[in-house]
């Protein structure tokens, strides 16, 4: 571990790894509940696969710096508390709250990777920087999809809610 910047980079990559594990849990819970929103469910399932791959990529960056991932519960600190608070929104049995929480969480992830990109550049770790840029693109794509689809999903919810015998919230 050469410099202070490297130590921070390693810590922040561990945070990102915990964040991806948290994301996977939340997305799985959300996809598992959805019954009447097949497009949303499919997009979430695609992002679960991406998220698993992202966790592996971040783990690779951690190993490259000579560390090992600490796992969700050991990450600790304010970041984790905040993510868990957001995670609470996913436990709601309701498609729109889940969609809104996902959109917010994707932006939290995007901010984390933007910061990591700067840290990797400062520390002189171009490969780690590239990895973070590639992950950032996937988070942005997911956020954009939700951005484009939340109004429509909401209209579908309202329509189902007015239809006798139809379930709206899942
Ligand atoms: Fe992610």
mmCIF file of C-alpha atoms and ligand atoms in Angstrom, residues 16 19-21 23-24 27 47 50-52 54-55 105-106 109-110 113 135 138-139, ligand 1:
data_model
loop_
_atom_site.group_PDB
_atom_site.id
_atom_site.type_symbol
_atom_site.label_atom_id
_atom_site.label_comp_id
_atom_site.label_asym_id
_atom_site.label_seq_id
_atom_site.Cartn_x
_atom_site.Cartn_y
_atom_site.Cartn_z
ATOM 1 C CA UNK A 16 -18.647 0.099 -3.266
ATOM 2 C CA UNK A 19 -23.076 -1.203 -1.915
ATOM 3 C CA UNK A 20 -23.296 -3.713 -4.781
ATOM 4 C CA UNK A 21 -24.144 -6.519 -2.375
ATOM 5 C CA UNK A 23 -28.103 -3.522 -4.385
ATOM 6 C CA UNK A 24 -28.300 -7.186 -5.319
ATOM 7 C CA UNK A 27 -33.176 -5.784 -6.580
ATOM 8 C CA UNK A 47 -29.537 -5.307 -13.681
ATOM 9 C CA UNK A 50 -24.958 -6.620 -14.075
ATOM 10 C CA UNK A 51 -24.790 -5.953 -10.350
ATOM 11 C CA UNK A 52 -23.304 -9.394 -9.612
ATOM 12 C CA UNK A 54 -19.986 -5.294 -10.867
ATOM 13 C CA UNK A 55 -19.376 -6.797 -7.422
ATOM 14 C CA UNK A 105 -30.215 4.127 -5.375
ATOM 15 C CA UNK A 106 -28.819 4.106 -8.918
ATOM 16 C CA UNK A 109 -24.186 4.337 -7.000
ATOM 17 C CA UNK A 110 -23.383 6.758 -9.833
ATOM 18 C CA UNK A 113 -18.338 5.624 -8.927
ATOM 19 C CA UNK A 135 -19.679 0.229 -14.109
ATOM 20 C CA UNK A 138 -24.349 0.466 -16.496
ATOM 21 C CA UNK A 139 -25.719 2.385 -13.514
HETATM 22 FE FE1 LIG B 1 -24.357 -1.342 -9.245
#
